[in-house]
């Protein structure tokens, strides 16, 4: 079967890499892909959110399954367009992708379904936001309601900081259209965990756990990023809490969507805070995490093509997910300007051709002839499996140390410290 993967990050390279292990895979296409996916299949130039182009490619190349990696094409209705055209697609429809693309909508659905989450109000009027913030005397979090690449959340220590952030978002429009509506919510304390599930509308399989490191610098300092590394499994969540998360978060959200006529097909990702009052939702994503995927998929033994197909055709109940018990850890190597400014194209050297239990996933790269160039953002994710997390860590860093490109930056403490519970 021919497969099209939409996206260009490390997540998409990891997906392609796992699909390439399937004996049932025919030809593999990526829109637009990167230097890594170019080694596994055919990259199609264009924009990942270009619905028309994706449909054209799917028809022209006789694609049997399209897998949508990032949030933008999902929010743009790519899955809807494929379903309408009678083409198999893995990823939720736009209405369900609103869970990630519109935090105000996510809050509303959570409230309607009694899903535990931080108390919140949403505003598009600055004066109304101020009037509300002034009545609060606890620490607040202000979020741009729209898609902001993981950078639209500001955790405030003092209520007056929240006033300034509201002004930056609603008046100065520093966050662009994403900040035209904001969510102001109570700040929660506790351990942060991410739980991902693959869903076909009826059956739900919780995936193995993974944890990312969002801050740029060692010790969880510096600005928030898309993620500078990840490891799997995450520190354990006890069975009762996991059961609560499934029963109080996943089931009611999927029920609520179904009531609105949306059958969710794809990955639902819940970011949670384990508070003293139980798990509470911080956010939903409607897709696999990046870089969590680069730590999860090296551990998946089940054929990923079978898993995606089962989800698309409502047959997930027939699938058992089989995981390598060994931990995996991914170190992200980013370009000099990440996350704030773009970087010049620069050659990469030292990517190993073959290294046992190591996968070098590419993201911001370009393949030209026989050479691979860094083109900015997160450039590589070096993932390793090991008998223990420490072994995986050592192995990933050993390989990262042999790879070089100008201005490369990466954290030295992925998987070392438990991730801080609050950011500021
Ligand atoms: P989000 O994109 O909504 O997950 O927010 C990004 C990060 O901000 C989260 O990973 C948390 O570390 C932090 N955060 C978000 N909401 C809250 C909250 N209500 N209380 C404390 N921290 C939060
Ligand atoms: N690493 C977090 C995300 O993919 O949103």
PDB file of C-alpha atoms in Angstrom, residues 13 35 40 42 45 57 63 87-88 118 122 163 213 218 252-253 263-264 294 323 337 343 351-353 357 382 423:
ATOM      1  CA  UNK A  13      10.576  11.165  10.010  1.00  0.00           C
ATOM      2  CA  UNK A  35      16.313  15.393   4.519  1.00  0.00           C
ATOM      3  CA  UNK A  40      12.970   6.598   2.799  1.00  0.00           C
ATOM      4  CA  UNK A  42       9.681  10.686  -2.177  1.00  0.00           C
ATOM      5  CA  UNK A  45       7.475  20.076  -2.399  1.00  0.00           C
ATOM      6  CA  UNK A  57      -0.884  13.800  -4.482  1.00  0.00           C
ATOM      7  CA  UNK A  63      -2.279   6.524  -1.932  1.00  0.00           C
ATOM      8  CA  UNK A  87      -9.805   8.515   0.910  1.00  0.00           C
ATOM      9  CA  UNK A  88      -8.465   6.817   4.047  1.00  0.00           C
ATOM     10  CA  UNK A 118      -8.200  24.544  35.777  1.00  0.00           C
ATOM     11  CA  UNK A 122     -12.022  33.385  28.022  1.00  0.00           C
ATOM     12  CA  UNK A 163      -2.788  42.208  33.102  1.00  0.00           C
ATOM     13  CA  UNK A 213      11.420  18.749  28.056  1.00  0.00           C
ATOM     14  CA  UNK A 218      19.514  22.752  31.050  1.00  0.00           C
ATOM     15  CA  UNK A 252     -16.114  12.013  28.356  1.00  0.00           C
ATOM     16  CA  UNK A 253     -14.247  14.122  25.777  1.00  0.00           C
ATOM     17  CA  UNK A 263     -16.107  10.459  15.455  1.00  0.00           C
ATOM     18  CA  UNK A 264     -12.487  10.984  16.533  1.00  0.00           C
ATOM     19  CA  UNK A 294      10.857  10.043  18.598  1.00  0.00           C
ATOM     20  CA  UNK A 323       6.160  -2.423  23.154  1.00  0.00           C
ATOM     21  CA  UNK A 337      18.701  30.794  16.620  1.00  0.00           C
ATOM     22  CA  UNK A 343      19.397  30.241  10.906  1.00  0.00           C
ATOM     23  CA  UNK A 351      25.332  11.356  11.106  1.00  0.00           C
ATOM     24  CA  UNK A 352      26.057   7.634  11.528  1.00  0.00           C
ATOM     25  CA  UNK A 353      24.869   5.403   8.695  1.00  0.00           C
ATOM     26  CA  UNK A 357      19.644   0.792  18.675  1.00  0.00           C
ATOM     27  CA  UNK A 382      19.038  11.541  18.274  1.00  0.00           C
ATOM     28  CA  UNK A 423       7.105  27.244  34.178  1.00  0.00           C
TER      29      UNK A 423
END
